[in-house]
mmCIF file of C-alpha atoms in Angstrom:
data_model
loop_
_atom_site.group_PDB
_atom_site.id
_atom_site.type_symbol
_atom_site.label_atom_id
_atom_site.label_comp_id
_atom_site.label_asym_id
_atom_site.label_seq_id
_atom_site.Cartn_x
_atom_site.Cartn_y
_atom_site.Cartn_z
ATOM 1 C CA UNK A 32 -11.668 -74.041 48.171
ATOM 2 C CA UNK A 33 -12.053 -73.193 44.056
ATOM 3 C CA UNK A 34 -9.319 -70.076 43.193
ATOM 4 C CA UNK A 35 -9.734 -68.498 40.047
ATOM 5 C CA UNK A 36 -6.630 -70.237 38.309
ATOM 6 C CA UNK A 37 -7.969 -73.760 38.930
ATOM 7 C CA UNK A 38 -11.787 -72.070 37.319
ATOM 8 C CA UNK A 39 -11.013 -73.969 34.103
ATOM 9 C CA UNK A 40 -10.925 -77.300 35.397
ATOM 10 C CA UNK A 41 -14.800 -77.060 36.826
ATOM 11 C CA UNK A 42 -17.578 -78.073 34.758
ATOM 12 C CA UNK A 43 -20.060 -75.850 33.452
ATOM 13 C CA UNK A 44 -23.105 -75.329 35.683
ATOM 14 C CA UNK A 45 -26.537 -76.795 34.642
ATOM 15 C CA UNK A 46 -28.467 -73.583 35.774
ATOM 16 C CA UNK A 47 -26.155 -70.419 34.259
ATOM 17 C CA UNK A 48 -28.297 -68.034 34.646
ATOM 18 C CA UNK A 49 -29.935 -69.108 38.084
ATOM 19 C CA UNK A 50 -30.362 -65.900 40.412
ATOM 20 C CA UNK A 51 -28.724 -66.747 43.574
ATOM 21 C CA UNK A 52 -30.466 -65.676 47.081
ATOM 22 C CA UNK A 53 -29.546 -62.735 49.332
ATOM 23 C CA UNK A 54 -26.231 -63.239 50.805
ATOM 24 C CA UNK A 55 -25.516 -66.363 48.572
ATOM 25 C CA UNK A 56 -22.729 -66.022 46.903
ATOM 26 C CA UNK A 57 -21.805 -67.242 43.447
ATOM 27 C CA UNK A 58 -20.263 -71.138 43.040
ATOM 28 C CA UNK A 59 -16.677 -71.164 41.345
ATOM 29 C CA UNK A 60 -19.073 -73.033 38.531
ATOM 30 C CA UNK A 61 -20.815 -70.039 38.008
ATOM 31 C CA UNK A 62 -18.055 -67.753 37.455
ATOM 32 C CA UNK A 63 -16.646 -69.897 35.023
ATOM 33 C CA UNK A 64 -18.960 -70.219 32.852
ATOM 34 C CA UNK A 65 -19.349 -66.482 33.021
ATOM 35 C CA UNK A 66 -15.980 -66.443 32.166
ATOM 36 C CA UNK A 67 -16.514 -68.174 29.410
ATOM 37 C CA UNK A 68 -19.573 -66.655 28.191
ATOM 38 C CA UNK A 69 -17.290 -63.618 27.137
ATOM 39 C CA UNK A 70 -16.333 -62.706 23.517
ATOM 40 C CA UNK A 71 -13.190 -60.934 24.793
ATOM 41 C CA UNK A 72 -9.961 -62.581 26.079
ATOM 42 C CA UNK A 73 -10.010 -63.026 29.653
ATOM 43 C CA UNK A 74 -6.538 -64.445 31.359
ATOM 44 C CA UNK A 75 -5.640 -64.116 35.057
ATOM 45 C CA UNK A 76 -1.948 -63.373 35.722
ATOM 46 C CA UNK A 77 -0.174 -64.650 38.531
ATOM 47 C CA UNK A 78 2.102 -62.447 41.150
ATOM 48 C CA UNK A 79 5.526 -63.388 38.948
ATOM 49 C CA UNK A 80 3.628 -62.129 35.565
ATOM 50 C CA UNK A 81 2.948 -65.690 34.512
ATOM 51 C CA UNK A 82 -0.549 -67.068 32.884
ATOM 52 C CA UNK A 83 -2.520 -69.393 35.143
ATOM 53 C CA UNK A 84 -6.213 -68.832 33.114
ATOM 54 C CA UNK A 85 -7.112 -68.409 29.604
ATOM 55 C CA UNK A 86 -10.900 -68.532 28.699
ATOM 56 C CA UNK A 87 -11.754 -70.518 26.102
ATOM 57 C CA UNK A 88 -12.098 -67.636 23.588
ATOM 58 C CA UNK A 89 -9.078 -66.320 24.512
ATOM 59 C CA UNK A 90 -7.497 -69.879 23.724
ATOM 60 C CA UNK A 91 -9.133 -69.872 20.114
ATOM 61 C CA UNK A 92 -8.311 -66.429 19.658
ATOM 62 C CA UNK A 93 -4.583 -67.207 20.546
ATOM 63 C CA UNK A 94 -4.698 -70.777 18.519
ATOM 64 C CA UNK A 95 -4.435 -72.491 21.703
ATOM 65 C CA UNK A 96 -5.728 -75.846 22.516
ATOM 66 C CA UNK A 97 -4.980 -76.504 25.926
ATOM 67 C CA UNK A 98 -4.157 -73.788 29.039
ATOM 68 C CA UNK A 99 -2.025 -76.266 30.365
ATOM 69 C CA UNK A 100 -0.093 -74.762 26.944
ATOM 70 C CA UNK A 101 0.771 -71.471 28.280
ATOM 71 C CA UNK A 102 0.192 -71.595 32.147
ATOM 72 C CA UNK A 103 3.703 -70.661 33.832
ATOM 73 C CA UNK A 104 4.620 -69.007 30.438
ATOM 74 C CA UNK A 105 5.599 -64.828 31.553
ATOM 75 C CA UNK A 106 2.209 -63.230 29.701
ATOM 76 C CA UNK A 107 4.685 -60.326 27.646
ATOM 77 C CA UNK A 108 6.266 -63.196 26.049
ATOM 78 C CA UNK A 109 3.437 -63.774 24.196
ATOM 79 C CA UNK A 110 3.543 -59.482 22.798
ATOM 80 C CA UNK A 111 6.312 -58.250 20.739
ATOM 81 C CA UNK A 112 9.155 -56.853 21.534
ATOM 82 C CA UNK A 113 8.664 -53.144 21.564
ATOM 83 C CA UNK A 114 5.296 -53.492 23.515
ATOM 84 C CA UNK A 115 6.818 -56.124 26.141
ATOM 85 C CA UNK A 116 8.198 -52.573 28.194
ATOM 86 C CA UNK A 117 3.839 -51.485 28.281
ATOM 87 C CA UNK A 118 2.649 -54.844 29.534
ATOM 88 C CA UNK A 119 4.866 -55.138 32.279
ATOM 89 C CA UNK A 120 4.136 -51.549 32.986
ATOM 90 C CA UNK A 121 1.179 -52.383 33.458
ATOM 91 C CA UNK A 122 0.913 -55.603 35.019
ATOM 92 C CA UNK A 123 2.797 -53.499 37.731
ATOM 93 C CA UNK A 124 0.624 -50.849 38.279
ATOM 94 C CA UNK A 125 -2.331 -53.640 39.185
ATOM 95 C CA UNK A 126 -0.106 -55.211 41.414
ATOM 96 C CA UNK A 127 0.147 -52.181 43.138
ATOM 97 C CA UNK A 128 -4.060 -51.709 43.242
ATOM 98 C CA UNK A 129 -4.576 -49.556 40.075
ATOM 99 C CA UNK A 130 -6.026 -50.275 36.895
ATOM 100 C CA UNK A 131 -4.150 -49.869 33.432
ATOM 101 C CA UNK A 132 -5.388 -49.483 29.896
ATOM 102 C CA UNK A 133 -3.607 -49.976 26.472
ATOM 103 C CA UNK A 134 -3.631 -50.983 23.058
ATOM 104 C CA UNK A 135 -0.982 -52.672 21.465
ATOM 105 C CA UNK A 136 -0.433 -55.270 18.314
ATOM 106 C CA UNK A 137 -0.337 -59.383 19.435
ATOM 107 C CA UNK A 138 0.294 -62.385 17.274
ATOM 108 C CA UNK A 139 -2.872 -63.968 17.322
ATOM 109 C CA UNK A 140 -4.142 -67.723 15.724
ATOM 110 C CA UNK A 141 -2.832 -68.829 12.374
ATOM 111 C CA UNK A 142 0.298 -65.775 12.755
ATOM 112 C CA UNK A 143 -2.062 -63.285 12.022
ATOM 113 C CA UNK A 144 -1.401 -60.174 13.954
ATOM 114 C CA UNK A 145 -3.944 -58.649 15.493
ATOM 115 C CA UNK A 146 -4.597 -55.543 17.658
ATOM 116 C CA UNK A 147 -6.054 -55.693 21.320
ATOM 117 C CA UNK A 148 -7.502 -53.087 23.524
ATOM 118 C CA UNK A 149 -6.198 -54.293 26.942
ATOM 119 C CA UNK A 150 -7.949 -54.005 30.275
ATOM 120 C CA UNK A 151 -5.951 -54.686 33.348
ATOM 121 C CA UNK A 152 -7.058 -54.982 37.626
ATOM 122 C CA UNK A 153 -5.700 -55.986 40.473
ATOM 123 C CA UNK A 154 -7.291 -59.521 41.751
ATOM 124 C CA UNK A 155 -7.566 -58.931 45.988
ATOM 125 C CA UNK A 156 -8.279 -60.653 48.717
ATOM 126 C CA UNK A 157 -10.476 -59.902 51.412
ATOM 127 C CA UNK A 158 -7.946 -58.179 53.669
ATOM 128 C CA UNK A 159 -7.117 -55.668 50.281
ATOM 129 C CA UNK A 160 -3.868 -57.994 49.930
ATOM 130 C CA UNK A 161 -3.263 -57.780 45.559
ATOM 131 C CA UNK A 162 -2.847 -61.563 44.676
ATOM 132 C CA UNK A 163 -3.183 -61.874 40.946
ATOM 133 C CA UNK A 164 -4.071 -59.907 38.151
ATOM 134 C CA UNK A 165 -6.909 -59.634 35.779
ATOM 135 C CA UNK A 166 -6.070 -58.932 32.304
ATOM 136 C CA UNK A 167 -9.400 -58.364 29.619
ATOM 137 C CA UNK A 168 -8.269 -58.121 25.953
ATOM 138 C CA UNK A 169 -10.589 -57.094 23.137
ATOM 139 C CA UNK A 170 -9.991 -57.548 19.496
ATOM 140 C CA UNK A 171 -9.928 -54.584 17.885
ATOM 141 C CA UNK A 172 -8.386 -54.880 14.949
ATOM 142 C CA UNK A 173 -11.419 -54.056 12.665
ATOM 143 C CA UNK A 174 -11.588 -50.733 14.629
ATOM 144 C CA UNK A 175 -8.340 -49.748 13.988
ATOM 145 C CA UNK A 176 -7.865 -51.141 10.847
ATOM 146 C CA UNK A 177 -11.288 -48.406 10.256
ATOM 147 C CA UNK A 178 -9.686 -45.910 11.689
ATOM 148 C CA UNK A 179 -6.374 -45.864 9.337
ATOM 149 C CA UNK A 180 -8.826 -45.902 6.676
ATOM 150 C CA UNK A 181 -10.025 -42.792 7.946
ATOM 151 C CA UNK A 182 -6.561 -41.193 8.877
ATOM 152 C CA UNK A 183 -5.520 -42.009 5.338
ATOM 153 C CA UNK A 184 -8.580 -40.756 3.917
ATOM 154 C CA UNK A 185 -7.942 -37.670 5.958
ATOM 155 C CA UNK A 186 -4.575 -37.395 4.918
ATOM 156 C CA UNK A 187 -5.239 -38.083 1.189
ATOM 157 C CA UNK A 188 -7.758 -35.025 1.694
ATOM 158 C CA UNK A 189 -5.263 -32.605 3.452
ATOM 159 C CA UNK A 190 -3.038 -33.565 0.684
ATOM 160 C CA UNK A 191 -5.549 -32.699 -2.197
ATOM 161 C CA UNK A 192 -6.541 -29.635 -0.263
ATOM 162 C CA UNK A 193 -2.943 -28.111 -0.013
ATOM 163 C CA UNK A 194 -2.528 -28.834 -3.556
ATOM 164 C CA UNK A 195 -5.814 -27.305 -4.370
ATOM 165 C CA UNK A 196 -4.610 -24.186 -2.403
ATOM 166 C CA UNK A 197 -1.475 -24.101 -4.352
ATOM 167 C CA UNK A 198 -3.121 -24.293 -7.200
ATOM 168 C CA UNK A 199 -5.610 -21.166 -6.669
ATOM 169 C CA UNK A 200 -2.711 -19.499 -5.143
ATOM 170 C CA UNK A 201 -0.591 -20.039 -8.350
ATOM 171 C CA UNK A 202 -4.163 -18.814 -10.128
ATOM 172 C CA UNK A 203 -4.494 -15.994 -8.329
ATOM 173 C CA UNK A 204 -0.850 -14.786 -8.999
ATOM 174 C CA UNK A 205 -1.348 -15.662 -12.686
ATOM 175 C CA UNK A 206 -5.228 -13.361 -12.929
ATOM 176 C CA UNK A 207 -3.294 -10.732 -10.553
ATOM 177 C CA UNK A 208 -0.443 -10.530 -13.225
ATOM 178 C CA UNK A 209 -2.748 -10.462 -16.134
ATOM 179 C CA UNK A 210 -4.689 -8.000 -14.909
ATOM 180 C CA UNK A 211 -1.488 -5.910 -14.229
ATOM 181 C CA UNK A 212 -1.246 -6.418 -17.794
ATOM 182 C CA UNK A 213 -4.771 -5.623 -18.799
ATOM 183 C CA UNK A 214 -4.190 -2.609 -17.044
ATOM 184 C CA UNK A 215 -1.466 -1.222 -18.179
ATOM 185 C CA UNK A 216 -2.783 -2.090 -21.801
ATOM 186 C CA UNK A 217 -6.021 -0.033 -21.131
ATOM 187 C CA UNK A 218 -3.484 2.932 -20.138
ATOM 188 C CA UNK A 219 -1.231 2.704 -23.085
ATOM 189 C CA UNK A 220 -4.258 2.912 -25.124
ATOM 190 C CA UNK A 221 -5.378 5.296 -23.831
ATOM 191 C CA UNK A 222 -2.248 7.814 -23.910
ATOM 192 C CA UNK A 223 -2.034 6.544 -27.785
ATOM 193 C CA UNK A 224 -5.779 7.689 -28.720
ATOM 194 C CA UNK A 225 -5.143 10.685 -26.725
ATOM 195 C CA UNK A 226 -2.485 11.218 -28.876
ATOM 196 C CA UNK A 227 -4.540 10.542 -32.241
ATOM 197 C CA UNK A 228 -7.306 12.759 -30.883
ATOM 198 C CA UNK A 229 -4.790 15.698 -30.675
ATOM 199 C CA UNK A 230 -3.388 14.717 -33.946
ATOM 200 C CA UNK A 231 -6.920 14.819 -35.369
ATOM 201 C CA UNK A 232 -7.958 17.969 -33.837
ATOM 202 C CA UNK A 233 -5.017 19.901 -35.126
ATOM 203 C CA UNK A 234 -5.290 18.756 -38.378
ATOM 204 C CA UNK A 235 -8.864 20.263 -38.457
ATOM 205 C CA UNK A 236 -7.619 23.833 -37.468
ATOM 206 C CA UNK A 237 -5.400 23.368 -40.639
ATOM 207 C CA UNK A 238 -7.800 22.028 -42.908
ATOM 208 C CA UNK A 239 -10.856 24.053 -42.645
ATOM 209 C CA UNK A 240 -12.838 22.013 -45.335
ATOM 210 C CA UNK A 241 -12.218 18.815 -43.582
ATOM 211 C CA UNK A 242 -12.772 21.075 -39.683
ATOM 212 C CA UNK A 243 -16.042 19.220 -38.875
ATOM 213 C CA UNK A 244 -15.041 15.631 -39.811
ATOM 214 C CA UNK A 245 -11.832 15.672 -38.091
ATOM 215 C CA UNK A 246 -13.375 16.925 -34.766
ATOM 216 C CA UNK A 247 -15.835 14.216 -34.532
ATOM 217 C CA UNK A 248 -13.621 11.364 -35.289
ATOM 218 C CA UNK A 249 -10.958 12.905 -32.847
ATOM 219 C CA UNK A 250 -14.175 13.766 -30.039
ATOM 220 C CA UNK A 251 -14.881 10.044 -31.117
ATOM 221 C CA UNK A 252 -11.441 8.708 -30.530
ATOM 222 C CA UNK A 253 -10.986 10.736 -26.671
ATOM 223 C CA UNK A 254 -14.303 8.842 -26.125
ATOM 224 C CA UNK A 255 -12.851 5.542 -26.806
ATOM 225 C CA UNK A 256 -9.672 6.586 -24.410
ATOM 226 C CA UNK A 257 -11.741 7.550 -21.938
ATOM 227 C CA UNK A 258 -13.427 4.071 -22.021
ATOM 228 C CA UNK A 259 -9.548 2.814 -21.424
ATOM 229 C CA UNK A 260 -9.110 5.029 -18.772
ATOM 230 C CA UNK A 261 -12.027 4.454 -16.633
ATOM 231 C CA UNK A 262 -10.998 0.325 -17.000
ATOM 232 C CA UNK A 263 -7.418 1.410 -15.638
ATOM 233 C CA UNK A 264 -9.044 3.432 -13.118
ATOM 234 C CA UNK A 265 -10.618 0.195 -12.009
ATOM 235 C CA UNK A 266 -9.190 -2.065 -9.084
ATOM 236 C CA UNK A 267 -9.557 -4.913 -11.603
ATOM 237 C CA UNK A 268 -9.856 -5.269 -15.122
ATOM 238 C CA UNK A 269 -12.214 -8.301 -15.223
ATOM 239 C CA UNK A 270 -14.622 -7.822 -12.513
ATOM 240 C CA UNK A 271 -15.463 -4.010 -12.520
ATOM 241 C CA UNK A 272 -17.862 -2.127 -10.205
ATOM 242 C CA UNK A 273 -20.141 -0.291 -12.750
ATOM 243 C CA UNK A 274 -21.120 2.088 -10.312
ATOM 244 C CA UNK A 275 -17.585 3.569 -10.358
ATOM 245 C CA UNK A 276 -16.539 2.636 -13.527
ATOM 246 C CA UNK A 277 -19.335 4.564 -15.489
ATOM 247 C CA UNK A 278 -18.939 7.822 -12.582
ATOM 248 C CA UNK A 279 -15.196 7.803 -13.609
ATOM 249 C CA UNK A 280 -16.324 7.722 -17.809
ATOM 250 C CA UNK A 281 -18.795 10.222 -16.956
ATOM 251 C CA UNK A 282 -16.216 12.492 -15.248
ATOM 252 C CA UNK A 283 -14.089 12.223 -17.896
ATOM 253 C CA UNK A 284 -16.380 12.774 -21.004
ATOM 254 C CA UNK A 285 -17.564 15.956 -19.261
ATOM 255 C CA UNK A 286 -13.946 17.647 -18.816
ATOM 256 C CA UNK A 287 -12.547 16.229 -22.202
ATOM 257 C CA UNK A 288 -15.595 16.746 -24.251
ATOM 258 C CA UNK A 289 -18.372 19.229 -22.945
ATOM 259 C CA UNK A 290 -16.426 22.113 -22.174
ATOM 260 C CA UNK A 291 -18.425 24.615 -20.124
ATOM 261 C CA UNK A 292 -21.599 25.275 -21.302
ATOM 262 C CA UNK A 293 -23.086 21.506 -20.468
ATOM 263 C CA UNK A 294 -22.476 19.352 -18.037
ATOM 264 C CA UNK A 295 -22.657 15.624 -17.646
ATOM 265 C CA UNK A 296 -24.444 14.129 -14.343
ATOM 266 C CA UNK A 297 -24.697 10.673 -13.699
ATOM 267 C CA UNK A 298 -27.170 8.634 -11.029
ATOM 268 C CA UNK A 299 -25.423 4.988 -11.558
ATOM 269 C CA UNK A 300 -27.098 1.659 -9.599
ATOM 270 C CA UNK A 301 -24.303 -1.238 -8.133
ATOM 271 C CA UNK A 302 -23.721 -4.231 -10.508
ATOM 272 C CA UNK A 303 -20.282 -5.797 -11.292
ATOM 273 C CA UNK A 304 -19.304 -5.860 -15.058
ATOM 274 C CA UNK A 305 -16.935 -8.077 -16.101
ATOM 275 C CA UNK A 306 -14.438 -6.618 -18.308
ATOM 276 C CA UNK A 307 -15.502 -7.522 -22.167
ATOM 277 C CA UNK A 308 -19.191 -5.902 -20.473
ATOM 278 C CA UNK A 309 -17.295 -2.524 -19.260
ATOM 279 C CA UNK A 310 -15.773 -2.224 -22.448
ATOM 280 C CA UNK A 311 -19.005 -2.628 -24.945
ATOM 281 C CA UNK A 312 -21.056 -0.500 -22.185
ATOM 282 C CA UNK A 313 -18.279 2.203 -21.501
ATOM 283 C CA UNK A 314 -18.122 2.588 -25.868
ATOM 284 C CA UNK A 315 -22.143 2.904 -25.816
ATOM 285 C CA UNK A 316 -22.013 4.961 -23.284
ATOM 286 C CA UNK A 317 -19.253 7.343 -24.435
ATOM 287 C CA UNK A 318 -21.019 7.095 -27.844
ATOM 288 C CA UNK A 319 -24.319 8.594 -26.530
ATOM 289 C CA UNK A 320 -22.511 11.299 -24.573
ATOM 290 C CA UNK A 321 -20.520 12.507 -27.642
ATOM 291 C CA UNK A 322 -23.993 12.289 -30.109
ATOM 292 C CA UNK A 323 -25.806 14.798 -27.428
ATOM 293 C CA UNK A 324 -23.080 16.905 -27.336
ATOM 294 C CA UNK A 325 -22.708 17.068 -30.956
ATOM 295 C CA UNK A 326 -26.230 17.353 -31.337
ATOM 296 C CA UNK A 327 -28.761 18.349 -28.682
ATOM 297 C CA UNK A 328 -27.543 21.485 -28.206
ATOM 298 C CA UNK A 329 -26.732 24.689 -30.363
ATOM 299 C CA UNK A 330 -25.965 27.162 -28.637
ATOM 300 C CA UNK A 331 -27.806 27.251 -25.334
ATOM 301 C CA UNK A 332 -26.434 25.469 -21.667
ATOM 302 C CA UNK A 333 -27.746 22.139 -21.502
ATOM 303 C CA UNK A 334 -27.406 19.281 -19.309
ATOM 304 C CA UNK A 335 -26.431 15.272 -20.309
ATOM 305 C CA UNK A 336 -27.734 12.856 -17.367
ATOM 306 C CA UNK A 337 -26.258 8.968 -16.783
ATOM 307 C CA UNK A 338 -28.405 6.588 -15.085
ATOM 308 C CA UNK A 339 -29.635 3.471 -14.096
ATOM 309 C CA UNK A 340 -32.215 1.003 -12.529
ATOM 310 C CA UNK A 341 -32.474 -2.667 -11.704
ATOM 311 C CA UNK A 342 -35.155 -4.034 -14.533
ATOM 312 C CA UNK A 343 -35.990 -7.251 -12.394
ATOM 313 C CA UNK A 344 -34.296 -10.942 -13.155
ATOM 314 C CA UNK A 345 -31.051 -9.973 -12.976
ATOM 315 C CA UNK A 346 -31.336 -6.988 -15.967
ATOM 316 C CA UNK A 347 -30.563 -3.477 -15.609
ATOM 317 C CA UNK A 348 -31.478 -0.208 -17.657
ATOM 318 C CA UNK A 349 -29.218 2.651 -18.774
ATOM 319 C CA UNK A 350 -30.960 5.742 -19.337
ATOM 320 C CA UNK A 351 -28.524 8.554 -21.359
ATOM 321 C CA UNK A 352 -30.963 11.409 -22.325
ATOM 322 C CA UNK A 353 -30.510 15.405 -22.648
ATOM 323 C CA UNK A 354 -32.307 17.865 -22.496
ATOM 324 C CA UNK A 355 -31.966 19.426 -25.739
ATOM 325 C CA UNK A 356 -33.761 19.677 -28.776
ATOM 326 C CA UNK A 357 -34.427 15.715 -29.074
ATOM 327 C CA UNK A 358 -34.984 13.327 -32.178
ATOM 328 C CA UNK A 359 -36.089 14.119 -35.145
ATOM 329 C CA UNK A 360 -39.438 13.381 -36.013
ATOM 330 C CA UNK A 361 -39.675 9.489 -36.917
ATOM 331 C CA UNK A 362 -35.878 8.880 -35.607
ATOM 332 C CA UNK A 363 -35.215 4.828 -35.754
ATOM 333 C CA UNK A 364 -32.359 4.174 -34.624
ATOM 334 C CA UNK A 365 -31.683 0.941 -36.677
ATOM 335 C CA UNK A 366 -32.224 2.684 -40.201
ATOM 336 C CA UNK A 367 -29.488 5.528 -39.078
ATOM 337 C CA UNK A 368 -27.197 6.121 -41.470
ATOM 338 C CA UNK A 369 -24.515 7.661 -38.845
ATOM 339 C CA UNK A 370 -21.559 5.570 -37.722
ATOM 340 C CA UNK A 371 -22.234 6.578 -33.887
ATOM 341 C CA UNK A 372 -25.740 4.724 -34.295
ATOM 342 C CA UNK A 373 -23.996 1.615 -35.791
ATOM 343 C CA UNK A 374 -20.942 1.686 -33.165
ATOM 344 C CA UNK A 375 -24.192 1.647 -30.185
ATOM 345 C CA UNK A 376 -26.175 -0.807 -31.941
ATOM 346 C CA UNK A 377 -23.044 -3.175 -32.488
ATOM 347 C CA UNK A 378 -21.622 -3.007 -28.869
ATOM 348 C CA UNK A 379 -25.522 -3.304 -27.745
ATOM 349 C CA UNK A 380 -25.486 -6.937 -29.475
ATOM 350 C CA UNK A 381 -22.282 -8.020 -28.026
ATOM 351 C CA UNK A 382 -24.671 -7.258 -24.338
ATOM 352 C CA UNK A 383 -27.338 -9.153 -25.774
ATOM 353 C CA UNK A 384 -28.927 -5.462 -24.851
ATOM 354 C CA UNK A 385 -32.021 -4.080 -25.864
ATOM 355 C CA UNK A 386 -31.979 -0.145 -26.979
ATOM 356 C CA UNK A 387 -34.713 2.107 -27.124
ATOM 357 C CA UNK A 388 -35.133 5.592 -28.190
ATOM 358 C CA UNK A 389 -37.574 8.328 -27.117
ATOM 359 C CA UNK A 390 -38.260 11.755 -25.961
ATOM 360 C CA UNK A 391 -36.869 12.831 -22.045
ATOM 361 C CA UNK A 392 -39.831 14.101 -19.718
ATOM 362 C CA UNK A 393 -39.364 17.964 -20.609
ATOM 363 C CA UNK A 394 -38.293 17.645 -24.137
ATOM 364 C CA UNK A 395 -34.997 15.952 -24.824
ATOM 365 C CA UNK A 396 -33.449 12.797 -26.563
ATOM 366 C CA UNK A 397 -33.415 9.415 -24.447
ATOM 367 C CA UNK A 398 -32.025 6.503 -25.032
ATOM 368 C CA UNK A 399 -32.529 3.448 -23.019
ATOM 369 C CA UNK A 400 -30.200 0.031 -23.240
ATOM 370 C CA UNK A 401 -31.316 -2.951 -21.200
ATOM 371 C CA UNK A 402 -29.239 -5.307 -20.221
#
């Protein structure tokens, strides 16, 4: 009767791959070179944990010439140490019917050390009785060796990331304490040209030749600190909702500069300014403000309007206009003489804006920036 530890000593079949009859079973021959035929490393343990088969990949695979090497030799002799405990864990657990699985590092031909994934079931007999065990090992060293490539990839990622979060974080703290700083500039500004605009207009009640000059540059100068204001008002000083910004300049103008008899409305479209753009549009737009109260009216009510409109491809239009008593005939606004006309013109180029002058629908100056 052929066993399966005396399989290696039986000579390969000439018909392999014969199909055997009903009922027919398989010759020892047959298995063998099955056995054989394998790429992994197939060994059949005996009941006292010894070797008593090798195929003959396994033998390469292990450096082996001869089984007669390494049958009677305890199988977790040939594992390390610290994986020794494993094997004959689960060399046990086949003994006892079940089937184990592990993975584990094993010396392998030319010293090389090699990783195995390691298959292991109970041989029986017919009567259920466990006589040996079967113990499948593939190679899969390339695998793992893949897979720490990936796990250190991975890590190396993680690693970049958290620094990459440290470093936005330790960004975001530096723009959140500038912009502290921006802010509080924009409100010490302002306080100081509120304080030069009160200077100015009590030097004009005590220089009545000089009256009308003083009040515009100090009207001019509460424009400009209302400009700082609004900014301050903002939740940040370089990304700025225009919306509220221009609503809050607006406001302001009107209570600071147009008294009673003319008020200041505003209709202002969503777009986010950063701050250098707040700062050039709040100036125009104070600018216009102050030139149509100075101007537009004499001595009737009157109303100054703020608004806006997407223009398509990312532009939008301001629209200041009054409805007072308008340009003169043949106004251009780039041959005015007046410093107001310059200070719009000159913030307009730092927009890249374009501004254009007309009359309002109902009589009226209007003035038009795109940007």
């Amino acid at each position: 009767m052929t066993t399966i530890a005396d399989l290696h000593l039986l000579p390969v079949p000439n018909q392999p791959d014969r199909v055997f009859a009903e009922g027919e079973a398989p010759s020892g021959a047959f298995l063998f070179s099955l056995l054989q035929a394998t790429p992994d490393c197939i060994k059949v343990i005996e009941a006292d944990g010894t070797i008593s088969f090798m195929n003959q990949n396994g033998l390469d695979a292990m450096g082996i010439g001869d089984v007669a090497e390494m049958r009677g030799v305890p199988w977790s002799s040939f594992w390390p140490e610290a994986s020794r405990e494993t094997v004959d864990a689960a060399v046990g657990a086949a003994r006892q019917g079940q089937r184990a699985r592990f993975e584990g590092p094993c010396q392998a031909a030319g010293g090389a050390l090699r990783r195995w994934e390691v298959s292991v079931s109970p041989i029986a007999e017919a009567d259920g009785r466990v006589v040996r065990v079967l113990a499948v090992s593939r190679d899969v060293t390339e695998r793992a060796e893949h897979l720490l490539r990936i796990e250190e990839q991975e890590a190396l990622l993680a690693a970049s990331a958290a620094r990459l979060r440290r470093r936005l974080g330790d960004r975001e703290d530096e723009l959140r304490e500038k912009d502290v700083a921006l802010r509080e500039v924009d409100h010490r500004v302002k306080n100081s040209l509120a304080m030069v605009s009160a200077i100015l207009h009590a030097q004009a009640r005590s220089a009545p030749a000089a009256a009308e000059a003083l009040a515009t540059a100090a009207s001019r100068v509460r424009a400009v600190a209302e400009v700082h204001g609004a900014i301050y008002a903002a939740d940040r000083a370089e990304r700025i909702e225009m919306r509220d910004y221009l609503r809050t300049l607006a406001e302001a103008l009107s209570r600071s500069l147009a008294g009673g008899d003319v008020k200041v409305e505003h209709a202002i479209c969503e777009r986010t300014l950063t701050g250098g753009e707040a700062l050039a549009l709040g100036l125009i737009v104070s600018e216009l403000i102050a030139n149509a109260l100075r101007h537009a009216f004499a001595k009737h009510r009157g109303t100054v309007r703020v608004g806006c409109e997407p223009a398509g491809t990312g532009r939008t239009v301001l629209t200041v206009e009054d409805d007072g008593a308008g340009f003169p005939q043949g106004f251009d606004l780039r041959r005015a003489e007046g410093l107001g006309s310059k200070v719009v013109l000159s913030y307009a180029a730092k927009l890249g804006a374009e501004v254009e002058t007309g009359a309002a629908e109902g009589g009226g100056a209007r003035v038009r920036v795109v940007f």
